[in-house]
PDB file of C-alpha atoms in Angstrom:
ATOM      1  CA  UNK A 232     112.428 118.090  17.152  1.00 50.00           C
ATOM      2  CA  UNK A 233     114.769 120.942  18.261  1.00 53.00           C
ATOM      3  CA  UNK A 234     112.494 121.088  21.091  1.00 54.00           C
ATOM      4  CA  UNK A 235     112.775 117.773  21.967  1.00 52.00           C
ATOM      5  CA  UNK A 236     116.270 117.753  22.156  1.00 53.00           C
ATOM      6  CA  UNK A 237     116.457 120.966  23.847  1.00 52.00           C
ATOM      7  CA  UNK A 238     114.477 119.401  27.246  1.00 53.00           C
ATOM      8  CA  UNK A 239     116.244 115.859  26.870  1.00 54.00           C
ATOM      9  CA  UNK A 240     119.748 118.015  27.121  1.00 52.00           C
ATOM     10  CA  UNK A 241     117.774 120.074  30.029  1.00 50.00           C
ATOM     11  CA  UNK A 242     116.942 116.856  31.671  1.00 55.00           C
ATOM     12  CA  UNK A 243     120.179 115.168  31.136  1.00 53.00           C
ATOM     13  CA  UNK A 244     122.431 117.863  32.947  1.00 49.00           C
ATOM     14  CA  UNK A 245     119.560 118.024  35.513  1.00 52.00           C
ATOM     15  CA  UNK A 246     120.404 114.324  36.262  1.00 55.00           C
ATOM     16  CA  UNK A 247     123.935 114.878  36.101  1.00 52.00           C
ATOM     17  CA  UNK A 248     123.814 117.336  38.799  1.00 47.00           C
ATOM     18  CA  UNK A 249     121.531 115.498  41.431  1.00 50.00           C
ATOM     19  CA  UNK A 250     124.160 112.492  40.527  1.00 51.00           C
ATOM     20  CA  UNK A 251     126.941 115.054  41.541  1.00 46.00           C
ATOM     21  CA  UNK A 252     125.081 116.210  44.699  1.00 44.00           C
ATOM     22  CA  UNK A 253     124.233 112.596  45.505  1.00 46.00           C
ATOM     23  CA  UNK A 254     128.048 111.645  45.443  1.00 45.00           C
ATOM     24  CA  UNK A 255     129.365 114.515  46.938  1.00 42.00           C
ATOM     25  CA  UNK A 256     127.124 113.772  49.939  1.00 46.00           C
ATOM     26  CA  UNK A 257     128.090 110.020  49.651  1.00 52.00           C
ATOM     27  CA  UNK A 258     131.502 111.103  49.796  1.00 51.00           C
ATOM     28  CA  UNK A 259     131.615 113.951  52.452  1.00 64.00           C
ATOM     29  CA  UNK A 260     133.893 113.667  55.292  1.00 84.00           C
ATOM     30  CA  UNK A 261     132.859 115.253  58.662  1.00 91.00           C
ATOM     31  CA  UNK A 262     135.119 113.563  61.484  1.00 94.00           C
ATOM     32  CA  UNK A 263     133.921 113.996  65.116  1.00 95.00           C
ATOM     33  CA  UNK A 264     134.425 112.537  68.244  1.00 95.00           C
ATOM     34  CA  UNK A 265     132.002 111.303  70.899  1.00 95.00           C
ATOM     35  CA  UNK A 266     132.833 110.284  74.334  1.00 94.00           C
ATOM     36  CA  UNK A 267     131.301 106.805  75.373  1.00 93.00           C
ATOM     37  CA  UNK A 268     130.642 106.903  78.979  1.00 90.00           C
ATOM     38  CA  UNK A 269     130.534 103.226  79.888  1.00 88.00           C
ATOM     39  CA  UNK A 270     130.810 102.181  83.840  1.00 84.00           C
ATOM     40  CA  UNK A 271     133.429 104.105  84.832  1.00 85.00           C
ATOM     41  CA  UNK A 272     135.255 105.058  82.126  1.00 90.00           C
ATOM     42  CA  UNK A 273     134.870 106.943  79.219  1.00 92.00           C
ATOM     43  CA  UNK A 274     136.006 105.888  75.912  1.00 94.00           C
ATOM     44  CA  UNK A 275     136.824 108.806  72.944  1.00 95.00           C
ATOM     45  CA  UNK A 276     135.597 107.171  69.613  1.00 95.00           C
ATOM     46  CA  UNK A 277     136.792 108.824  66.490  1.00 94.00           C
ATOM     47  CA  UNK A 278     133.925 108.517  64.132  1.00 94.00           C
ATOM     48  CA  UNK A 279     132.406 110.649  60.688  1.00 94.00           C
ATOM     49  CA  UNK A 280     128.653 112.359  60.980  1.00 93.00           C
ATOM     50  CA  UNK A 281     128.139 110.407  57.770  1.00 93.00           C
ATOM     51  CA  UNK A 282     128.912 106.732  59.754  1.00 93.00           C
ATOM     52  CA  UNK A 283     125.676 104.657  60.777  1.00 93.00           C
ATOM     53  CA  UNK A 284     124.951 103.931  64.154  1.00 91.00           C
ATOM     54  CA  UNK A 285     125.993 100.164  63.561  1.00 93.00           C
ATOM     55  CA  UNK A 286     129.174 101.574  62.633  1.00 94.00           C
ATOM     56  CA  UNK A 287     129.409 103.550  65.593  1.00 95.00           C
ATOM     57  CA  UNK A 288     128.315  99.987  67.828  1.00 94.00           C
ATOM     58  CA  UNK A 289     131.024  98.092  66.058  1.00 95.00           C
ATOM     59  CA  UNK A 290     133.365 100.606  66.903  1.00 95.00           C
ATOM     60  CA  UNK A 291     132.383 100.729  71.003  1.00 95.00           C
ATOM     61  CA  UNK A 292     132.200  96.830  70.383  1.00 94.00           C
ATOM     62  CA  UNK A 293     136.298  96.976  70.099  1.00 93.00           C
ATOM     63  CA  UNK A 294     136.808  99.325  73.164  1.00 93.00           C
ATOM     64  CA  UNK A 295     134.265  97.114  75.455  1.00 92.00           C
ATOM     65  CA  UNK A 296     133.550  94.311  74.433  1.00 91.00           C
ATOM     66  CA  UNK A 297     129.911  95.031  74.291  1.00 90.00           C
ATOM     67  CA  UNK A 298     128.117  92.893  71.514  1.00 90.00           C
ATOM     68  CA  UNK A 299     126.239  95.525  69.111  1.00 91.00           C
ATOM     69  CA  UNK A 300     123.554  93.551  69.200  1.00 87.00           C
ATOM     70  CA  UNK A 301     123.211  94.406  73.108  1.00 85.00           C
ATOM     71  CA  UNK A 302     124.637  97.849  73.065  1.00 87.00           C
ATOM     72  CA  UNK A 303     122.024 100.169  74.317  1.00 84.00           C
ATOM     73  CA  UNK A 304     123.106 104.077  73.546  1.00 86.00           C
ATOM     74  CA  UNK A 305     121.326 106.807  75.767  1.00 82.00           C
ATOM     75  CA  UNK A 306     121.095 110.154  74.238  1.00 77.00           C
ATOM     76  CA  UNK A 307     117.799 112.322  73.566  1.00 69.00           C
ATOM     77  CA  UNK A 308     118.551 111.912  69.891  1.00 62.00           C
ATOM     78  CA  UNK A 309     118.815 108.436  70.137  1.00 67.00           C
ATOM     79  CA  UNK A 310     115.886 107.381  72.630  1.00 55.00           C
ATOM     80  CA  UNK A 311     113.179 109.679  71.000  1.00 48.00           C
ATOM     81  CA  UNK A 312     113.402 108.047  67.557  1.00 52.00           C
ATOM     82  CA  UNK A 313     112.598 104.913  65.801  1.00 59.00           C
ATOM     83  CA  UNK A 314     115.888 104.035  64.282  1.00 71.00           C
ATOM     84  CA  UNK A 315     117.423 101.334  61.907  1.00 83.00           C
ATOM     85  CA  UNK A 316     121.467 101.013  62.935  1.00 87.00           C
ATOM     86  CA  UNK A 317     121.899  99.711  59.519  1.00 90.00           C
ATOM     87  CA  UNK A 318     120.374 103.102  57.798  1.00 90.00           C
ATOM     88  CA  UNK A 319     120.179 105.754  60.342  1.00 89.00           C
ATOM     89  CA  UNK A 320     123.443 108.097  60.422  1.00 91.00           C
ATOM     90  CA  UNK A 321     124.721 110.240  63.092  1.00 91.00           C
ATOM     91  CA  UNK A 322     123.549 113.267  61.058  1.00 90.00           C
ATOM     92  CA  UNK A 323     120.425 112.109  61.227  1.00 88.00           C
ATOM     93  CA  UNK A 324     119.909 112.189  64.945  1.00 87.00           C
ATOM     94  CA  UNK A 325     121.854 115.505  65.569  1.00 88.00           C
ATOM     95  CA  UNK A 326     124.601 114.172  67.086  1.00 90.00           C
ATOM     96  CA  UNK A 327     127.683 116.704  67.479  1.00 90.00           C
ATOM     97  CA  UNK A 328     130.928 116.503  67.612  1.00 93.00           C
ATOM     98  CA  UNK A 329     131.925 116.178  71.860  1.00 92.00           C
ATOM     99  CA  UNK A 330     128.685 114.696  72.934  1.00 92.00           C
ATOM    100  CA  UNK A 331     128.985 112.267  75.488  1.00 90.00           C
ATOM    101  CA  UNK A 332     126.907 108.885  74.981  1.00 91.00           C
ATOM    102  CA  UNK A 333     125.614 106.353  77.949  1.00 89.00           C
ATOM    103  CA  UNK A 334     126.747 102.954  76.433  1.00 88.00           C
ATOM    104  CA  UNK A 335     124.478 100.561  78.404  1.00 85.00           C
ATOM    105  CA  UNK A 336     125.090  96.556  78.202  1.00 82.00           C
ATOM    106  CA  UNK A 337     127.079  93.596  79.399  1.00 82.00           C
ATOM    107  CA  UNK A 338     130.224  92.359  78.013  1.00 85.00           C
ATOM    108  CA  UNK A 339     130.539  89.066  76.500  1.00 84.00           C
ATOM    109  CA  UNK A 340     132.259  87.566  79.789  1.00 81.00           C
ATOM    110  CA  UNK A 341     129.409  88.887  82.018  1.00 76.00           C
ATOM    111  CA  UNK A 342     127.030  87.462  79.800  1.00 73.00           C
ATOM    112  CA  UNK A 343     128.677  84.469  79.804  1.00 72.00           C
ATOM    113  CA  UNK A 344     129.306  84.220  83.385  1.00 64.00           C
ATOM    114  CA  UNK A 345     125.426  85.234  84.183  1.00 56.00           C
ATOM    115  CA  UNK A 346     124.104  82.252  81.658  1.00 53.00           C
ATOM    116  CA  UNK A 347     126.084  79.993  84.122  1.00 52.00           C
ATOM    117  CA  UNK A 348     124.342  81.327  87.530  1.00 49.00           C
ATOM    118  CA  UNK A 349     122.210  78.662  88.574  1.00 46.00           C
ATOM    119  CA  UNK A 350     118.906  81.308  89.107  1.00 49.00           C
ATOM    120  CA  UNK A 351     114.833  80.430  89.396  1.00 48.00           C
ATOM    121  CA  UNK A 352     113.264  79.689  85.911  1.00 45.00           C
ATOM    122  CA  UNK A 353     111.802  83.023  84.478  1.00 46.00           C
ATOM    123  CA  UNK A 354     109.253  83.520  82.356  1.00 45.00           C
ATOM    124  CA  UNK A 355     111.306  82.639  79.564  1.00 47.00           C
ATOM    125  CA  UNK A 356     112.289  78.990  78.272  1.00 40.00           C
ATOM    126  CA  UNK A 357     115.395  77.379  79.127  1.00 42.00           C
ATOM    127  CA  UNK A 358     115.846  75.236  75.895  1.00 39.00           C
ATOM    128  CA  UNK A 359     116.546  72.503  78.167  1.00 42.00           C
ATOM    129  CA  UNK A 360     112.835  72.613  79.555  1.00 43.00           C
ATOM    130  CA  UNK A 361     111.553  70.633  76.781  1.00 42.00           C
ATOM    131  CA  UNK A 362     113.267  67.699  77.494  1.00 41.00           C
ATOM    132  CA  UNK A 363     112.802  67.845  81.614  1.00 41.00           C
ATOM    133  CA  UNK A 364     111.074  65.731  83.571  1.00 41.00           C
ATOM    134  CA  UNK A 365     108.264  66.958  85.545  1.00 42.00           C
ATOM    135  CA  UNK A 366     110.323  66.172  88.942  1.00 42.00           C
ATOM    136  CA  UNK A 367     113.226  68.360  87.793  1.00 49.00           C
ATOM    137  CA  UNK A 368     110.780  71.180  87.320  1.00 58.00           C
ATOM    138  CA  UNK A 369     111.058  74.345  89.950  1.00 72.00           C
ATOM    139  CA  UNK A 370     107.974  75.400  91.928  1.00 84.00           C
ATOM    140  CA  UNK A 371     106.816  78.381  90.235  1.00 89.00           C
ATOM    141  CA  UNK A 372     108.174  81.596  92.351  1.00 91.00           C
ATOM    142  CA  UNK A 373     104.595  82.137  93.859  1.00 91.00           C
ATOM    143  CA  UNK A 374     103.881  79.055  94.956  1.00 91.00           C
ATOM    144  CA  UNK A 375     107.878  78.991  96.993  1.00 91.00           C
ATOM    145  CA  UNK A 376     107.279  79.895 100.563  1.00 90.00           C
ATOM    146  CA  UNK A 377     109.103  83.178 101.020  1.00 89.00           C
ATOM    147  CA  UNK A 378     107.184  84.689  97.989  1.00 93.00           C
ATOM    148  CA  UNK A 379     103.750  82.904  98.672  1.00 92.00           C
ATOM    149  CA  UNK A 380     104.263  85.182 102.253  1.00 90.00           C
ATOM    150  CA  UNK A 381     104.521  88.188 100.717  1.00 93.00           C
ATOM    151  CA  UNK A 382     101.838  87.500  98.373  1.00 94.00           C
ATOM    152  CA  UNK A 383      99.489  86.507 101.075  1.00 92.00           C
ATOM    153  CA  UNK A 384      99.318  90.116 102.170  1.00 89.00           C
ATOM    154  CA  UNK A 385      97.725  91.275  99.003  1.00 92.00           C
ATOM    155  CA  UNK A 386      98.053  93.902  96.887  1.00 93.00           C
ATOM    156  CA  UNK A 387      99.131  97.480  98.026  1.00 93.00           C
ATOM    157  CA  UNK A 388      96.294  99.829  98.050  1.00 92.00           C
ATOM    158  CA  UNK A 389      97.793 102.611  95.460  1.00 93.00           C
ATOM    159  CA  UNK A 390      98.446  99.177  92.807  1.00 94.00           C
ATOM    160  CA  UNK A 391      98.512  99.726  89.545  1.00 93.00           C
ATOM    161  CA  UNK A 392      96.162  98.055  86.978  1.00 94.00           C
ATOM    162  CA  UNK A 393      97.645  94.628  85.414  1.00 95.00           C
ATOM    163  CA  UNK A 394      96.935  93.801  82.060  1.00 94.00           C
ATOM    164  CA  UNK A 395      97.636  90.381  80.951  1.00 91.00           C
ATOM    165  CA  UNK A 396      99.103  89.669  77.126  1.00 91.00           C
ATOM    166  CA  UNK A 397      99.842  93.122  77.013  1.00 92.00           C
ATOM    167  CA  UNK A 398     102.857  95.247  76.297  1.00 92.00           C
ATOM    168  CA  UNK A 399     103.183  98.668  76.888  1.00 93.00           C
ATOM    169  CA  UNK A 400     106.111 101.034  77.044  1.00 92.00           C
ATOM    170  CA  UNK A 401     107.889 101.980  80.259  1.00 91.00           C
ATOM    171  CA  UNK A 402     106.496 104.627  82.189  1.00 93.00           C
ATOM    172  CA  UNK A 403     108.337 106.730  84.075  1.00 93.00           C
ATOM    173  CA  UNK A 404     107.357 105.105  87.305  1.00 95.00           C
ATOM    174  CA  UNK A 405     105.519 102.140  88.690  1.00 96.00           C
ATOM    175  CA  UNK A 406     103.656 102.452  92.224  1.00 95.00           C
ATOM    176  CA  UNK A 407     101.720 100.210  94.533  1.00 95.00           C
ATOM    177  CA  UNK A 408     104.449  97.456  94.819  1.00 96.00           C
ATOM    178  CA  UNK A 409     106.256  95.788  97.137  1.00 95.00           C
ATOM    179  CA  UNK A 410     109.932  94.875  97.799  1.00 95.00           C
ATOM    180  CA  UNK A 411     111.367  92.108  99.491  1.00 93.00           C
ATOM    181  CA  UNK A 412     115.656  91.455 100.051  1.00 86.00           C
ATOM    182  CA  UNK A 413     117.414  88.736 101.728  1.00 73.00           C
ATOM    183  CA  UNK A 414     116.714  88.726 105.385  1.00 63.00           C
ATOM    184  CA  UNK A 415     114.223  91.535 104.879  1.00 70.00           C
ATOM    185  CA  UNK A 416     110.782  91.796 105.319  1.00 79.00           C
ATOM    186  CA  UNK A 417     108.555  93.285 102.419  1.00 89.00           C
ATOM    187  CA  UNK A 418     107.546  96.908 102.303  1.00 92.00           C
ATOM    188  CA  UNK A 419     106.184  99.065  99.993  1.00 94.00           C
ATOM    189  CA  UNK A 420     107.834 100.521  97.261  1.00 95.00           C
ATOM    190  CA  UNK A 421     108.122 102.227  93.201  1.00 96.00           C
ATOM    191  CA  UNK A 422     110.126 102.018  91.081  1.00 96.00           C
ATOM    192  CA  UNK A 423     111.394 104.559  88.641  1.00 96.00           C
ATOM    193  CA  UNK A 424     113.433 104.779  85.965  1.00 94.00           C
ATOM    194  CA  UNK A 425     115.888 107.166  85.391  1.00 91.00           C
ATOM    195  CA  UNK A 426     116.662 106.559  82.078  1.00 86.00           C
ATOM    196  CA  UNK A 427     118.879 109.761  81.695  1.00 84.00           C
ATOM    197  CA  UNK A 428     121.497 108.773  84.791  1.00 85.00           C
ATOM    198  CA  UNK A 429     121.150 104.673  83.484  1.00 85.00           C
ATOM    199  CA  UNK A 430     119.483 103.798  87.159  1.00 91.00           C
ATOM    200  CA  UNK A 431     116.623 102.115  88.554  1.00 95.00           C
ATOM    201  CA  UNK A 432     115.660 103.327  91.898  1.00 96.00           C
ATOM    202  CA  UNK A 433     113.710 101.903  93.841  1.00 95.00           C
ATOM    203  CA  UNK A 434     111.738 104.217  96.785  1.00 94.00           C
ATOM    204  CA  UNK A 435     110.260 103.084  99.911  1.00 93.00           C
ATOM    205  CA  UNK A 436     109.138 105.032 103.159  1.00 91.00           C
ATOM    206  CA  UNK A 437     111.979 104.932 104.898  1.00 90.00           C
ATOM    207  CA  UNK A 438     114.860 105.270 101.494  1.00 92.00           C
ATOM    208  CA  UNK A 439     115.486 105.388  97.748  1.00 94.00           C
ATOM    209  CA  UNK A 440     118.018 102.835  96.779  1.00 93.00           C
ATOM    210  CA  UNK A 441     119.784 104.048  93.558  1.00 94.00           C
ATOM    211  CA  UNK A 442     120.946 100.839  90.939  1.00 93.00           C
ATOM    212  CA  UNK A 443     122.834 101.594  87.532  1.00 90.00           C
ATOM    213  CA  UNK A 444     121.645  99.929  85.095  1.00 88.00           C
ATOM    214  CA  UNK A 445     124.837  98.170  84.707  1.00 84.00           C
ATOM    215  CA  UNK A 446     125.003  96.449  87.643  1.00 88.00           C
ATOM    216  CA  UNK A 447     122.056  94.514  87.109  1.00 90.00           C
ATOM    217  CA  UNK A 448     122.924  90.750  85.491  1.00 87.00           C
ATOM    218  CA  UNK A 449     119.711  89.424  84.943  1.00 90.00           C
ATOM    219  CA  UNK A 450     115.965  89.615  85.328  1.00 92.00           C
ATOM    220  CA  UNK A 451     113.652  86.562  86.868  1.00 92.00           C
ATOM    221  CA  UNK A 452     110.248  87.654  86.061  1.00 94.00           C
ATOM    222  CA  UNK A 453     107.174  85.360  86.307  1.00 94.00           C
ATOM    223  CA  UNK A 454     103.269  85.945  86.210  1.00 95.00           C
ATOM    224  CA  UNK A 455     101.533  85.620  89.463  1.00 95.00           C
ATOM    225  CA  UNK A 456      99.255  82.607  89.556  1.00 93.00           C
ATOM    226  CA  UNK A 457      95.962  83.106  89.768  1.00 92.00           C
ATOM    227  CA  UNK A 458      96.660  87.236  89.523  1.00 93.00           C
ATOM    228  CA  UNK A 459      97.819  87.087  86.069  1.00 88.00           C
ATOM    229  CA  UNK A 460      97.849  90.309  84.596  1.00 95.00           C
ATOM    230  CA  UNK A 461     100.331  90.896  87.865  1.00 96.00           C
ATOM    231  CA  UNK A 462     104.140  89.200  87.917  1.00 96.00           C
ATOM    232  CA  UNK A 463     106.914  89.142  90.392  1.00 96.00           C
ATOM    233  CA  UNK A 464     110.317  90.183  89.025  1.00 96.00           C
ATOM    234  CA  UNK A 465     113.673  90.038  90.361  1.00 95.00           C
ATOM    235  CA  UNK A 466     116.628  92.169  89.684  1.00 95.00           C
ATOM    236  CA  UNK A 467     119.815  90.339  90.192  1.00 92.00           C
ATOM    237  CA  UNK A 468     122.733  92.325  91.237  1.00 89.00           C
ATOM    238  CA  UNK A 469     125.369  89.546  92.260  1.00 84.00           C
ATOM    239  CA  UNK A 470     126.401  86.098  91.290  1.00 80.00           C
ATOM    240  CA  UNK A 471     124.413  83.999  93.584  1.00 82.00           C
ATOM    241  CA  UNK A 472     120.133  84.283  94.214  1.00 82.00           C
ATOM    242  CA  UNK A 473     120.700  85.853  97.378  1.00 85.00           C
ATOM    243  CA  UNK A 474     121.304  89.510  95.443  1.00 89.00           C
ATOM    244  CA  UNK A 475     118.305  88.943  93.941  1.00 93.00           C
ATOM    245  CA  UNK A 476     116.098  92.258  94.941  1.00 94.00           C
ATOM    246  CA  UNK A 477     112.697  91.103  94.676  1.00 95.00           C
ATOM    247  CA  UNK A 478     109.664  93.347  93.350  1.00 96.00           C
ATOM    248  CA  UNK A 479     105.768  91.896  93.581  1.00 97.00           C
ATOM    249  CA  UNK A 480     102.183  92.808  91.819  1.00 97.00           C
ATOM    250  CA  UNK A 481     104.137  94.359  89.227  1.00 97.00           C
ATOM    251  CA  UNK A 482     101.778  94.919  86.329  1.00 97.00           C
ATOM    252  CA  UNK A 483     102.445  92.319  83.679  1.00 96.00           C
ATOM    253  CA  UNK A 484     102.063  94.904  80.546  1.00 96.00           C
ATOM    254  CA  UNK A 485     105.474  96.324  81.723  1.00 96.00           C
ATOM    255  CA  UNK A 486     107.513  93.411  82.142  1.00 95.00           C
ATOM    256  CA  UNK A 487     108.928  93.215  78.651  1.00 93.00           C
ATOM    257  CA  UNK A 488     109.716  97.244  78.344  1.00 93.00           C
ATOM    258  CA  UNK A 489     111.339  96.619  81.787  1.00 94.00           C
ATOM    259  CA  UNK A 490     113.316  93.758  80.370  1.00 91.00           C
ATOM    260  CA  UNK A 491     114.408  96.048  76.942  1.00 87.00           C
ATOM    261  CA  UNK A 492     115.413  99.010  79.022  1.00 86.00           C
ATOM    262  CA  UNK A 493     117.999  97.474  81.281  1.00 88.00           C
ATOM    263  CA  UNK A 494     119.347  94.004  79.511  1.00 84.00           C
ATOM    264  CA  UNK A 495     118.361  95.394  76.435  1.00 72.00           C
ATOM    265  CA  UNK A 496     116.482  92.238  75.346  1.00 59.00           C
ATOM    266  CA  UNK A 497     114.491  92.074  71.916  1.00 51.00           C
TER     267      UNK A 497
END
């Protein structure tokens, strides 16, 4: 019995001191502060290792009025790992105190203002589709005359594969498409993604035209009829859908990453 009570007094201190350790963890203080880079400012937030990254959201959410829920932060620690803002602490992704974060997102107003842009119909539902009548419907994009023109060309020889139903993450580039502006005549392009700088660029023969991330309000994407593992997708950089920079035989498996990266849509 003396045994017995020996290891049950071994255990219980045992306990007592993992309880301890847990708390004193709980309870540690380590205050830092980052520097949000957002635009072209850059906001000092005054945080602890030990806060979450939804803390850290809510926090930017005050200085920008950037809703968490479309706050995209770009840091190596934060972009290599599967995360859960709810869980995942600044600790645990190595951030130190000074590091400068790429806050990525549109404010409520630009949001706001962008849902009230009168733009083609994408590939997702307007909820007011349901109830339209089949007059009030738009043309799909590749059947409207200054796309069907383009299309009519064909494909670019260096294409990539399009995979239909399919969603893969973004690659680091995207060849064998072409570009079309207002008043300008399609040519061939890529895009890539500079994730690290927040811009899209998009390179043709003659230039590279550099985009942050920032400046672009929406995304009109739609599959290509007919060629449906291949969609056109526009990148909308104004107010109107004459800034719309137009992108064809983009392969349809990248459409969604594309749309995550840069509006950060779920």
């Amino acid at each position: 019995m003396d045994d017995i009570s020996t290891n049950n007094h071994k255990n219980t201190i045992a306990n007592d001191i993992d309880d301890q350790q847990i708390l004193k963890r709980n309870i540690s203080k380590v205050p830092i502060t980052l520097n949000i880079r957002y635009k072209t400012q850059t906001f000092p937030v005054e945080c602890d290792l030990y806060d979450t990254l939804k803390d850290l959201k809510e926090k930017i959410d005050k200085l920008t009025d950037v809703d968490p829920q479309v706050q995209k932060l770009v840091n190596k620690s934060i972009t290599s790992v599967k995360r859960d803002d709810i869980t995942t602490t600044l600790k645990d992704l190595n951030i130190t105190d000074g590091q400068t974060l790429l806050l990525v997102g549109a404010t409520r107003s630009e949001i706001l203002s962008t849902s009230q842009v009168n733009i083609p119909s994408s590939g997702n539902k307007d909820s007011n589709d349901d109830h339209a009548s089949p007059t009030n419907k738009k043309e799909p994009l590749c059947k409207q005359t200054k796309h069907e023109k383009v299309l009519k060309a064909g494909k670019p020889d260096n294409v990539q594969m399009g995979i239909r139903n399919k969603h893969d993450p973004l690659p680091q580039s995207i060849d064998g498409l072409l570009m079309s502006m207002l008043s300008h005549s399609a040519k061939k392009a890529r895009l890539t993604f500079k994730l690290e700088v927040d811009e899209l660029w998009i390179n043709t023969a003659e230039t590279t035209k550099k985009i942050p991330m920032t400046h672009i309000r929406n995304i009109v994407d739609e599959p290509i009829e007919g060629n449906e593992g291949y969609s056109i997708v526009g990148f909308q950089t104004g107010t109107t859908e004459n800034s719309i920079i137009w992108i064809y035989w983009c392969p349809s498996q990248y459409v969604k990453s594309i749309r995550r990266e840069i509006l950060s849509d779920h």
